[in-house]
Amino acid sequence: MIPHAPYGDRLAAVYDQMYPHIEIDTEATIALLTELCPAPARVLEFGIGTGRIALPLAARGYEVYGIDGSPAMLTKLKEKDPDGRVSAEIGDFTTQGTGREFDLIVVVLNTFFSAVTKERQLSCLKLVREQLAPRGRFVVEVFEPTPFHSLERPSLTVRHLGCNAIMLDTISVDRSMQLMVGVHTILDGGVPETTQHVMRYAFPNELDLLAEACGLRLEQRWGDFSKQAFTAASQRHVSVYV
Ligand SMILES: C[S@@+](CC[C@H](N)C(=O)[O-])C[C@H]1O[C@@H](n2cnc3c(N)ncnc32)[C@H](O)[C@@H]1O
């Protein structure tokens, strides 16, 4: 089974409520991606999910292809894309390629860290190299791990999902393995449902080294999609490799 499938399968029903506009700026994401790789162009998204990024890109004239391990996420995507402007397949982006080349490959919202070992991350980056067209770009967006790496006890946050539903998120880390375990619990009046989500985080320098080992070079790093500088205070980064 694709290691990450349960995350998508169990959260697909609420996924689009988990990330309201205030938390992630999808418009800024699309603006930067279109600047880095103007249309028309071929785009591959790893962990395409419900199409938050893929659908606006397809609407702007890109040929968009996606891979996701979760059938439920792809069902949601299909519901939002009845005309089939986006092509997507079930698969594991850390082990299988598409056999095609793309001008832009993207993996956003920490999805790269769902490859839970260094070996899987390397395998994913090798597949990026193989599928990246000459002069193509690879864009990764992940969190900066320092605040999590220094967690002494599990953290708890609450998300608002709707007027009758909240989600409790607990995060704990195993520093020795660079593993973060997130547990999402939905409270909506029914039986509480819990979904575990494991990520292997890498610090930016390690990410660059892993990418270099696979023939990719860091071209640019920002603190977010609106091109804020990446500084010691940045909580996330958007890194572009060529
Ligand atoms: C955080 S969601 C991001 C979805 C979408 N890219 C977005 O920005 O809204 C992560 C998605 O990646 C998928 N995923 C995680 N690891 C994967 C893997 N190794 N292979 C394929 N899909 C994976 C999950 O099923 C989920 O749909």
Coordinates of N, CA and C and ligand atoms in Angstrom, one line a residue:
M1 N 0.8 -1.2 0.0 CA 0.0 0.0 0.0 C 0.9 1.3 0.0
I2 N 0.4 2.3 -0.7 CA 1.2 3.5 -0.7 C 1.1 4.1 0.8
P3 N 2.3 4.4 1.4 CA 2.4 4.7 2.8 C 1.5 5.8 3.2
H4 N 1.2 6.8 2.3 CA 0.5 7.9 2.8 C -1.0 7.9 2.5
A5 N -1.4 6.8 1.8 CA -2.8 6.8 1.4 C -3.8 7.0 2.5
P6 N -3.7 6.5 3.7 CA -4.7 6.6 4.7 C -4.9 8.1 5.1
Y7 N -3.9 8.9 5.0 CA -4.0 10.4 5.3 C -5.1 11.0 4.4
G8 N -4.9 10.8 3.1 CA -5.8 11.3 2.1 C -7.1 10.7 2.2
D9 N -7.2 9.4 2.3 CA -8.5 8.7 2.3 C -9.3 9.1 3.5
R10 N -8.7 9.3 4.6 CA -9.5 9.6 5.8 C -9.8 11.1 5.9
L11 N -9.0 11.9 5.3 CA -9.3 13.4 5.4 C -9.9 14.0 4.2
A12 N -10.1 13.2 3.1 CA -10.6 13.9 1.9 C -11.9 14.6 2.1
A13 N -12.8 14.1 2.9 CA -14.1 14.7 3.1 C -14.0 16.2 3.7
V14 N -12.9 16.4 4.5 CA -12.8 17.7 5.2 C -11.6 18.5 4.7
Y15 N -10.8 17.9 3.8 CA -9.6 18.5 3.4 C -9.7 20.0 3.0
D16 N -10.7 20.3 2.2 CA -10.8 21.6 1.7 C -11.2 22.6 2.8
Q17 N -11.7 22.1 3.9 CA -12.0 23.0 5.0 C -10.8 23.2 6.0
M18 N -9.8 22.3 5.8 CA -8.6 22.3 6.7 C -7.7 23.5 6.5
Y19 N -7.7 23.9 5.2 CA -6.8 25.0 4.9 C -7.5 26.2 4.3
P20 N -8.1 27.0 5.2 CA -8.8 28.2 4.8 C -7.8 29.2 4.2
H21 N -8.4 30.2 3.5 CA -7.5 31.1 2.8 C -6.5 31.8 3.7
I22 N -6.9 32.1 4.9 CA -6.0 32.8 5.8 C -4.8 32.0 6.1
E23 N -4.9 30.7 6.0 CA -3.7 29.9 6.4 C -2.7 29.6 5.3
I24 N -3.3 29.5 4.1 CA -2.4 29.3 3.0 C -2.9 30.2 1.8
D25 N -1.9 30.8 1.2 CA -2.3 31.7 0.1 C -2.2 31.1 -1.2
T26 N -3.3 30.4 -1.7 CA -3.2 29.7 -2.9 C -3.0 30.7 -4.1
E27 N -3.6 31.9 -4.0 CA -3.4 32.8 -5.1 C -1.9 33.2 -5.3
A28 N -1.2 33.4 -4.2 CA 0.2 33.7 -4.3 C 1.0 32.5 -4.8
T29 N 0.6 31.3 -4.5 CA 1.2 30.1 -5.0 C 1.1 30.1 -6.5
I30 N -0.1 30.3 -7.0 CA -0.3 30.2 -8.4 C 0.5 31.3 -9.1
A31 N 0.5 32.5 -8.5 CA 1.2 33.7 -9.1 C 2.7 33.3 -9.3
L32 N 3.3 32.8 -8.2 CA 4.7 32.5 -8.3 C 5.0 31.4 -9.3
L33 N 4.1 30.3 -9.3 CA 4.4 29.2 -10.2 C 4.2 29.7 -11.7
T34 N 3.3 30.5 -11.9 CA 3.1 31.0 -13.3 C 4.3 31.9 -13.7
E35 N 4.8 32.6 -12.8 CA 6.0 33.5 -13.1 C 7.2 32.6 -13.4
L36 N 7.4 31.5 -12.5 CA 8.6 30.7 -12.7 C 8.5 29.9 -14.0
C37 N 7.3 29.6 -14.4 CA 7.1 28.7 -15.6 C 5.8 29.2 -16.4
P38 N 6.0 30.2 -17.3 CA 4.8 30.7 -17.9 C 4.1 29.7 -18.8
A39 N 2.8 29.8 -18.9 CA 2.0 28.9 -19.8 C 2.2 29.3 -21.2
P40 N 2.0 28.3 -22.2 CA 1.6 26.9 -22.0 C 2.9 26.1 -21.5
A41 N 2.6 25.2 -20.7 CA 3.7 24.3 -20.2 C 3.1 23.1 -19.6
R42 N 4.0 22.1 -19.4 CA 3.5 20.8 -18.8 C 3.9 20.8 -17.3
V43 N 2.9 20.6 -16.4 CA 3.2 20.6 -15.0 C 2.8 19.2 -14.4
L44 N 3.7 18.8 -13.5 CA 3.4 17.6 -12.7 C 3.4 17.9 -11.3
E45 N 2.3 17.6 -10.6 CA 2.2 17.8 -9.1 C 2.2 16.5 -8.4
F46 N 3.1 16.4 -7.5 CA 3.2 15.2 -6.6 C 2.2 15.5 -5.4
G47 N 1.3 14.5 -5.1 CA 0.4 14.7 -4.1 C -0.6 15.8 -4.5
I48 N -1.3 15.5 -5.6 CA -2.2 16.6 -6.2 C -3.4 16.8 -5.4
G49 N -3.8 15.8 -4.5 CA -4.9 16.0 -3.6 C -6.2 16.4 -4.3
T50 N -6.9 17.3 -3.8 CA -8.2 17.7 -4.3 C -8.1 18.8 -5.4
G51 N -6.9 19.1 -5.8 CA -6.7 20.0 -7.0 C -6.6 21.5 -6.6
R52 N -6.3 21.8 -5.4 CA -6.2 23.2 -4.9 C -5.3 24.0 -5.8
I53 N -4.1 23.4 -6.2 CA -3.2 24.1 -7.1 C -3.4 23.7 -8.6
A54 N -3.7 22.4 -8.8 CA -3.8 21.9 -10.1 C -4.9 22.6 -10.9
L55 N -6.1 22.8 -10.3 CA -7.2 23.3 -11.1 C -7.0 24.7 -11.5
P56 N -6.5 25.6 -10.6 CA -6.2 27.0 -11.1 C -5.1 27.0 -12.2
L57 N -4.2 26.1 -12.1 CA -3.1 26.1 -13.2 C -3.8 25.6 -14.5
A58 N -4.6 24.6 -14.4 CA -5.2 24.1 -15.7 C -6.1 25.2 -16.3
A59 N -6.7 26.0 -15.4 CA -7.6 27.1 -15.9 C -6.8 28.2 -16.6
R60 N -5.5 28.2 -16.3 CA -4.6 29.2 -16.9 C -3.8 28.7 -18.1
G61 N -4.3 27.5 -18.6 CA -3.7 27.0 -19.8 C -2.6 26.0 -19.7
Y62 N -2.3 25.6 -18.5 CA -1.2 24.5 -18.3 C -1.8 23.2 -18.6
E63 N -0.9 22.3 -19.0 CA -1.3 20.9 -19.1 C -0.9 20.2 -17.8
V64 N -1.8 19.9 -17.0 CA -1.5 19.5 -15.6 C -1.7 18.0 -15.4
Y65 N -0.7 17.4 -14.8 CA -0.7 16.0 -14.5 C -0.4 15.8 -13.0
G66 N -1.1 14.9 -12.4 CA -0.9 14.7 -10.9 C -0.8 13.2 -10.5
I67 N -0.1 13.0 -9.4 CA 0.0 11.7 -8.8 C -0.5 11.8 -7.4
D68 N -1.3 10.9 -6.9 CA -1.7 10.9 -5.5 C -1.9 9.4 -5.1
G69 N -1.6 9.2 -3.8 CA -1.8 7.8 -3.3 C -3.2 7.6 -2.8
S70 N -4.0 8.6 -2.7 CA -5.3 8.4 -2.1 C -6.4 8.5 -3.1
P71 N -7.1 7.3 -3.3 CA -8.3 7.3 -4.2 C -9.4 8.3 -3.8
A72 N -9.6 8.5 -2.5 CA -10.6 9.4 -2.0 C -10.3 10.9 -2.4
M73 N -9.0 11.3 -2.3 CA -8.6 12.6 -2.7 C -8.9 12.8 -4.2
L74 N -8.5 11.8 -5.0 CA -8.7 11.9 -6.5 C -10.2 11.9 -6.8
T75 N -11.0 11.2 -6.0 CA -12.5 11.3 -6.3 C -13.0 12.7 -6.1
K76 N -12.5 13.4 -5.0 CA -12.9 14.8 -4.7 C -12.4 15.7 -5.9
L77 N -11.2 15.4 -6.4 CA -10.6 16.2 -7.5 C -11.5 16.0 -8.7
K78 N -11.9 14.8 -9.0 CA -12.8 14.5 -10.1 C -14.1 15.3 -10.0
E79 N -14.7 15.3 -8.8 CA -15.9 16.0 -8.6 C -15.8 17.5 -8.9
K80 N -14.6 18.1 -8.6 CA -14.4 19.5 -8.8 C -13.9 19.8 -10.3
D81 N -13.7 18.7 -11.0 CA -13.1 18.8 -12.4 C -13.9 17.9 -13.4
P82 N -15.2 18.2 -13.5 CA -16.1 17.3 -14.3 C -15.6 17.2 -15.8
D83 N -14.9 18.3 -16.3 CA -14.5 18.3 -17.7 C -13.2 17.6 -17.9
G84 N -12.5 17.1 -16.8 CA -11.3 16.4 -16.9 C -10.1 17.3 -17.4
R85 N -10.1 18.5 -16.9 CA -9.0 19.4 -17.4 C -7.6 19.0 -16.9
V86 N -7.7 18.3 -15.7 CA -6.5 17.8 -15.1 C -6.4 16.3 -15.2
S87 N -5.2 15.7 -15.5 CA -5.1 14.2 -15.5 C -4.4 13.8 -14.3
A88 N -5.0 12.8 -13.6 CA -4.3 12.3 -12.4 C -4.4 10.8 -12.3
E89 N -3.4 10.3 -11.6 CA -3.3 8.8 -11.5 C -3.0 8.5 -10.0
I90 N -3.5 7.3 -9.6 CA -3.1 6.8 -8.3 C -1.7 6.3 -8.4
G91 N -0.9 6.6 -7.4 CA 0.5 6.1 -7.4 C 1.3 6.7 -6.3
D92 N 2.5 6.3 -6.1 CA 3.4 6.8 -5.1 C 4.5 7.5 -5.8
F93 N 4.6 8.8 -5.6 CA 5.5 9.7 -6.3 C 7.0 9.4 -5.8
T94 N 7.2 8.6 -4.8 CA 8.5 8.4 -4.4 C 9.1 7.1 -5.0
T95 N 8.2 6.4 -5.7 CA 8.7 5.1 -6.3 C 8.4 5.0 -7.8
Q96 N 7.4 5.8 -8.3 CA 7.0 5.6 -9.7 C 7.0 6.9 -10.5
G97 N 7.6 6.8 -11.7 CA 7.6 7.9 -12.6 C 6.4 7.8 -13.5
T98 N 6.3 8.8 -14.4 CA 5.2 8.9 -15.4 C 5.7 8.5 -16.7
G99 N 7.0 8.4 -16.9 CA 7.6 8.2 -18.2 C 7.5 9.4 -19.1
R100 N 7.2 10.5 -18.6 CA 7.1 11.8 -19.4 C 7.9 12.9 -18.8
E101 N 8.1 13.9 -19.5 CA 8.9 15.1 -19.0 C 8.0 16.3 -18.8
F102 N 8.4 17.1 -17.8 CA 7.5 18.2 -17.5 C 8.4 19.5 -17.3
D103 N 7.8 20.6 -17.6 CA 8.6 21.9 -17.5 C 8.6 22.4 -16.0
L104 N 7.6 21.9 -15.3 CA 7.5 22.3 -13.9 C 7.0 21.1 -13.1
I105 N 7.7 20.8 -12.0 CA 7.3 19.8 -11.1 C 7.1 20.4 -9.7
V106 N 6.0 20.2 -9.1 CA 5.7 20.9 -7.8 C 5.3 19.9 -6.7
V107 N 5.7 20.2 -5.5 CA 5.3 19.4 -4.4 C 5.1 20.4 -3.2
V108 N 3.9 20.7 -2.8 CA 3.6 21.8 -1.9 C 3.1 21.3 -0.6
L109 N 2.9 22.2 0.4 CA 2.3 22.0 1.6 C 2.8 20.7 2.4
N110 N 4.1 20.7 2.5 CA 4.9 19.7 3.3 C 4.8 18.3 2.7
T111 N 4.2 18.1 1.6 CA 3.9 16.8 1.1 C 5.3 16.0 0.8
F112 N 6.3 16.8 0.5 CA 7.6 16.1 0.3 C 8.0 15.3 1.5
F113 N 7.7 15.9 2.7 CA 8.1 15.2 4.0 C 7.3 14.0 4.3
S114 N 6.3 13.7 3.5 CA 5.5 12.5 3.7 C 6.3 11.3 3.2
A115 N 7.4 11.5 2.5 CA 8.3 10.4 2.2 C 9.1 10.2 3.5
V116 N 8.8 9.1 4.2 CA 9.2 9.1 5.6 C 10.7 8.5 5.9
T117 N 11.5 8.3 4.9 CA 12.9 8.0 5.1 C 13.7 8.8 4.1
K118 N 15.0 9.0 4.5 CA 15.9 9.7 3.6 C 16.0 9.0 2.3
E119 N 15.9 7.6 2.3 CA 16.0 6.9 1.0 C 14.8 7.2 0.1
R120 N 13.6 7.3 0.7 CA 12.5 7.6 -0.1 C 12.5 9.0 -0.6
Q121 N 13.1 9.9 0.2 CA 13.2 11.3 -0.3 C 14.2 11.3 -1.5
L122 N 15.3 10.6 -1.4 CA 16.3 10.5 -2.5 C 15.6 9.9 -3.7
S123 N 14.8 8.9 -3.5 CA 14.2 8.2 -4.6 C 13.2 9.2 -5.3
C124 N 12.5 10.0 -4.5 CA 11.6 11.0 -5.1 C 12.4 12.0 -5.9
L125 N 13.5 12.5 -5.4 CA 14.3 13.5 -6.1 C 14.9 12.9 -7.4
K126 N 15.3 11.7 -7.4 CA 15.8 11.0 -8.6 C 14.7 11.0 -9.7
L127 N 13.5 10.7 -9.2 CA 12.4 10.7 -10.2 C 12.1 12.1 -10.7
V128 N 12.3 13.1 -9.8 CA 12.2 14.5 -10.3 C 13.2 14.8 -11.4
R129 N 14.4 14.4 -11.2 CA 15.5 14.6 -12.2 C 15.1 14.0 -13.5
E130 N 14.6 12.7 -13.4 CA 14.3 12.0 -14.6 C 13.1 12.6 -15.4
Q131 N 12.2 13.2 -14.7 CA 11.0 13.7 -15.3 C 11.0 15.2 -15.6
L132 N 12.1 15.9 -15.3 CA 12.2 17.3 -15.5 C 12.8 17.6 -16.9
A133 N 12.1 18.4 -17.7 CA 12.6 18.7 -19.0 C 13.8 19.6 -18.9
P134 N 14.6 19.7 -20.0 CA 15.7 20.7 -20.0 C 15.2 22.1 -19.7
R135 N 15.8 22.8 -18.8 CA 15.4 24.1 -18.3 C 14.1 24.1 -17.5
G136 N 13.7 22.9 -17.1 CA 12.6 22.8 -16.2 C 12.9 23.2 -14.8
R137 N 11.9 23.4 -13.9 CA 12.1 23.8 -12.5 C 11.3 22.8 -11.6
F138 N 11.9 22.6 -10.5 CA 11.2 21.8 -9.4 C 11.0 22.7 -8.2
V139 N 9.7 22.8 -7.8 CA 9.4 23.7 -6.7 C 8.9 22.9 -5.5
V140 N 9.5 23.1 -4.3 CA 9.1 22.4 -3.1 C 8.7 23.4 -2.1
E141 N 7.6 23.2 -1.4 CA 7.2 24.1 -0.3 C 7.1 23.2 1.0
V142 N 7.9 23.5 2.0 CA 7.8 22.7 3.2 C 8.0 23.6 4.4
F143 N 7.8 23.1 5.6 CA 8.0 23.9 6.8 C 9.5 23.9 7.2
E144 N 9.9 24.9 7.9 CA 11.3 24.9 8.4 C 11.2 24.2 9.8
P145 N 12.0 23.1 9.9 CA 11.7 22.2 11.1 C 12.2 22.7 12.5
T146 N 13.0 23.8 12.6 CA 13.5 24.1 13.9 C 12.5 24.1 15.0
P147 N 11.4 24.8 14.9 CA 10.5 24.8 16.1 C 10.0 23.5 16.5
F148 N 9.8 22.6 15.5 CA 9.3 21.2 15.8 C 10.4 20.4 16.4
H149 N 11.6 20.5 15.8 CA 12.7 19.7 16.2 C 13.0 19.9 17.7
S150 N 12.7 21.1 18.2 CA 13.0 21.4 19.6 C 11.8 21.2 20.5
L151 N 10.7 20.6 20.0 CA 9.6 20.4 20.9 C 9.9 19.4 22.0
E152 N 9.6 19.8 23.2 CA 9.9 18.9 24.3 C 8.7 18.0 24.7
R153 N 7.5 18.4 24.3 CA 6.3 17.6 24.6 C 5.3 17.9 23.4
P154 N 4.4 17.0 23.3 CA 3.5 17.2 22.1 C 2.8 18.5 22.2
S155 N 2.6 19.1 21.0 CA 1.8 20.4 20.9 C 0.4 20.1 20.5
L156 N -0.5 21.0 20.9 CA -1.9 20.8 20.5 C -2.4 22.1 19.9
T157 N -3.1 22.0 18.7 CA -3.7 23.2 18.1 C -5.1 22.7 17.7
V158 N -6.0 23.7 17.5 CA -7.4 23.5 17.2 C -7.7 24.2 15.9
R159 N -8.3 23.5 14.9 CA -8.7 24.1 13.7 C -10.2 24.1 13.6
H160 N -10.7 25.2 13.0 CA -12.2 25.3 12.8 C -12.5 24.7 11.5
L161 N -13.4 23.7 11.4 CA -13.7 23.1 10.1 C -15.0 23.6 9.6
G162 N -15.9 24.0 10.4 CA -17.2 24.5 10.0 C -18.0 24.8 11.3
C163 N -19.3 25.2 11.2 CA -19.9 25.7 12.4 C -20.1 24.6 13.4
N164 N -20.1 23.3 13.0 CA -20.3 22.3 14.0 C -19.2 21.3 14.1
A165 N -18.0 21.7 13.6 CA -16.9 20.8 13.6 C -15.6 21.4 13.8
I166 N -14.8 20.8 14.7 CA -13.4 21.3 14.9 C -12.5 20.1 14.7
M167 N -11.2 20.4 14.5 CA -10.2 19.4 14.4 C -9.1 19.7 15.4
L168 N -8.8 18.7 16.2 CA -7.7 18.8 17.1 C -6.4 18.2 16.5
D169 N -5.3 19.0 16.5 CA -4.1 18.5 15.9 C -3.0 18.4 17.0
T170 N -2.5 17.2 17.2 CA -1.4 17.1 18.1 C -0.1 16.7 17.3
I171 N 1.0 17.3 17.7 CA 2.2 17.0 17.0 C 3.3 16.6 18.0
S172 N 3.9 15.5 17.7 CA 5.1 15.1 18.5 C 6.2 14.7 17.6
V173 N 7.4 14.8 18.1 CA 8.6 14.5 17.2 C 9.5 13.5 17.9
D174 N 10.2 12.7 17.0 CA 11.3 11.9 17.4 C 12.5 12.5 16.7
R175 N 13.2 13.3 17.5 CA 14.4 14.0 17.0 C 15.4 13.1 16.4
S176 N 15.6 11.9 17.0 CA 16.7 11.0 16.5 C 16.4 10.6 15.1
M177 N 15.1 10.5 14.7 CA 14.8 10.0 13.4 C 14.3 11.2 12.5
Q178 N 14.3 12.4 13.0 CA 13.7 13.5 12.3 C 12.2 13.2 11.8
L179 N 11.5 12.5 12.7 CA 10.1 12.2 12.4 C 9.2 13.0 13.2
M180 N 8.1 13.5 12.5 CA 7.1 14.2 13.2 C 5.8 13.4 13.0
V181 N 5.1 13.2 14.1 CA 3.9 12.4 14.1 C 2.7 13.4 14.4
G182 N 1.9 13.6 13.4 CA 0.7 14.5 13.6 C -0.5 13.6 13.8
V183 N -1.4 13.9 14.7 CA -2.6 13.2 14.9 C -3.8 14.2 14.7
H184 N -4.6 13.9 13.7 CA -5.8 14.8 13.5 C -7.0 14.1 14.1
T185 N -7.7 14.8 14.9 CA -9.0 14.2 15.5 C -10.1 15.1 15.1
I186 N -11.1 14.6 14.5 CA -12.3 15.4 14.1 C -13.4 15.3 15.1
L187 N -13.8 16.4 15.6 CA -15.0 16.4 16.6 C -16.1 17.1 15.9
D188 N -17.1 16.3 15.5 CA -18.3 16.9 14.8 C -19.6 16.4 15.4
G189 N -19.6 15.9 16.6 CA -20.8 15.4 17.2 C -20.9 13.9 17.0
G190 N -20.2 13.3 16.1 CA -20.2 11.9 15.8 C -19.1 11.2 16.6
V191 N -18.8 10.0 16.3 CA -17.7 9.3 16.9 C -16.4 9.9 16.5
P192 N -15.6 10.4 17.4 CA -14.3 11.1 17.0 C -13.5 10.2 16.1
E193 N -13.0 10.7 15.0 CA -12.1 10.0 14.1 C -10.7 10.5 14.2
T194 N -9.8 9.6 14.3 CA -8.4 10.0 14.4 C -7.6 9.5 13.2
T195 N -6.7 10.4 12.7 CA -5.9 10.0 11.6 C -4.4 10.4 11.9
Q196 N -3.6 9.4 11.8 CA -2.1 9.7 12.1 C -1.4 10.1 10.8
H197 N -0.5 10.9 10.9 CA 0.2 11.5 9.8 C 1.7 11.6 10.1
V198 N 2.5 10.8 9.5 CA 4.0 10.8 9.8 C 4.7 11.5 8.7
M199 N 5.7 12.4 9.2 CA 6.5 13.0 8.2 C 8.0 13.0 8.6
R200 N 8.8 12.8 7.6 CA 10.3 12.9 7.9 C 10.8 14.3 7.4
Y201 N 11.0 15.1 8.4 CA 11.4 16.5 8.0 C 12.9 16.6 7.8
A202 N 13.3 17.5 6.9 CA 14.7 17.7 6.6 C 14.9 19.2 6.7
F203 N 16.1 19.6 7.2 CA 16.4 21.0 7.3 C 16.8 21.5 5.9
P204 N 16.7 22.8 5.6 CA 16.9 23.3 4.2 C 18.3 22.8 3.7
N205 N 19.3 22.9 4.5 CA 20.6 22.5 3.9 C 20.7 21.0 3.6
E206 N 20.0 20.2 4.4 CA 20.0 18.7 4.0 C 19.2 18.5 2.8
L207 N 18.1 19.3 2.6 CA 17.3 19.1 1.4 C 18.1 19.5 0.2
D208 N 18.9 20.5 0.3 CA 19.8 20.9 -0.8 C 20.8 19.8 -1.2
L209 N 21.4 19.2 -0.1 CA 22.3 18.1 -0.3 C 21.7 16.9 -1.0
L210 N 20.5 16.6 -0.5 CA 19.8 15.4 -1.1 C 19.5 15.7 -2.6
A211 N 19.1 17.0 -2.8 CA 18.8 17.4 -4.2 C 20.0 17.3 -5.1
E212 N 21.1 17.8 -4.5 CA 22.4 17.8 -5.3 C 22.8 16.4 -5.6
A213 N 22.6 15.5 -4.6 CA 23.0 14.1 -4.9 C 22.2 13.5 -6.0
C214 N 21.1 14.1 -6.4 CA 20.2 13.6 -7.5 C 20.4 14.5 -8.7
G215 N 21.4 15.4 -8.7 CA 21.6 16.2 -9.9 C 20.7 17.5 -10.0
L216 N 20.2 17.9 -8.9 CA 19.4 19.1 -8.9 C 20.1 20.2 -8.1
R217 N 20.1 21.5 -8.5 CA 20.8 22.6 -7.9 C 19.8 23.6 -7.4
L218 N 20.0 24.1 -6.2 CA 19.1 25.2 -5.7 C 19.3 26.4 -6.5
E219 N 18.2 26.9 -7.0 CA 18.3 28.2 -7.8 C 17.8 29.4 -6.9
Q220 N 16.8 29.1 -6.1 CA 16.2 30.2 -5.3 C 15.5 29.7 -4.1
R221 N 15.5 30.5 -3.0 CA 14.7 30.1 -1.8 C 14.1 31.3 -1.3
W222 N 12.8 31.2 -1.1 CA 12.0 32.3 -0.4 C 11.4 31.8 0.9
G223 N 10.9 32.7 1.7 CA 10.2 32.3 2.9 C 8.7 32.0 2.7
D224 N 8.2 32.4 1.5 CA 6.8 32.0 1.2 C 6.6 32.2 -0.3
F225 N 5.4 32.0 -0.8 CA 5.1 32.1 -2.2 C 5.0 33.6 -2.6
S226 N 4.9 34.5 -1.6 CA 4.8 35.9 -2.1 C 6.3 36.5 -2.1
K227 N 7.3 35.7 -2.1 CA 8.7 36.0 -2.2 C 9.2 36.8 -1.1
Q228 N 8.7 36.6 0.1 CA 9.4 37.1 1.3 C 10.7 36.5 1.4
A229 N 11.7 37.3 1.9 CA 13.0 36.7 2.0 C 13.0 35.5 3.0
F230 N 13.9 34.5 2.7 CA 14.0 33.4 3.7 C 15.0 33.9 4.7
T231 N 14.6 33.9 6.0 CA 15.5 34.4 7.0 C 15.5 33.4 8.2
A232 N 16.2 33.8 9.3 CA 16.3 32.9 10.4 C 14.9 32.8 11.1
A233 N 14.0 33.8 10.8 CA 12.7 33.7 11.4 C 11.6 33.0 10.5
S234 N 12.0 32.6 9.3 CA 11.0 32.0 8.4 C 10.5 30.6 9.0
Q235 N 9.2 30.4 8.9 CA 8.7 29.2 9.4 C 8.5 28.2 8.2
R236 N 8.5 28.7 7.0 CA 8.4 27.8 5.8 C 9.4 28.2 4.8
H237 N 9.5 27.4 3.8 CA 10.3 27.9 2.6 C 9.8 27.3 1.3
V238 N 10.0 28.1 0.3 CA 9.7 27.7 -1.1 C 11.0 27.6 -1.8
S239 N 11.4 26.4 -2.2 CA 12.7 26.3 -2.8 C 12.6 25.8 -4.2
V240 N 13.4 26.4 -5.1 CA 13.3 26.1 -6.5 C 14.6 25.5 -6.9
Y241 N 14.5 24.3 -7.5 CA 15.7 23.6 -8.0 C 15.7 23.5 -9.5
V242 N 16.8 23.4 -10.1 CA 16.9 23.3 -11.6 C 17.9 22.1 -11.9
Ligands
LIG1 C1 -1.2 17.9 2.2 S1 -2.0 17.2 0.9 C2 -1.7 18.3 -0.4 C3 -2.7 18.3 -1.5 C4 -2.5 19.4 -2.5 N1 -1.2 19.3 -3.2 C5 -2.7 20.8 -2.0 O1 -1.8 21.6 -2.0 O2 -3.8 21.1 -1.4 C6 -0.9 15.8 0.5 C7 -1.4 14.9 -0.6 O3 -0.3 14.1 -1.0 C8 -0.7 12.8 -1.1 N2 0.5 11.9 -0.9 C9 1.4 12.0 0.2 N3 2.4 11.1 0.0 C10 2.3 10.6 -1.2 C11 3.0 9.7 -1.9 N4 4.2 9.2 -1.5 N5 2.6 9.3 -3.2 C12 1.4 9.9 -3.7 N6 0.7 10.7 -3.0 C13 1.1 11.1 -1.7 C14 -1.8 12.6 0.0 O4 -2.7 11.5 -0.4 C15 -2.5 14.0 -0.1 O5 -3.5 14.0 -1.1

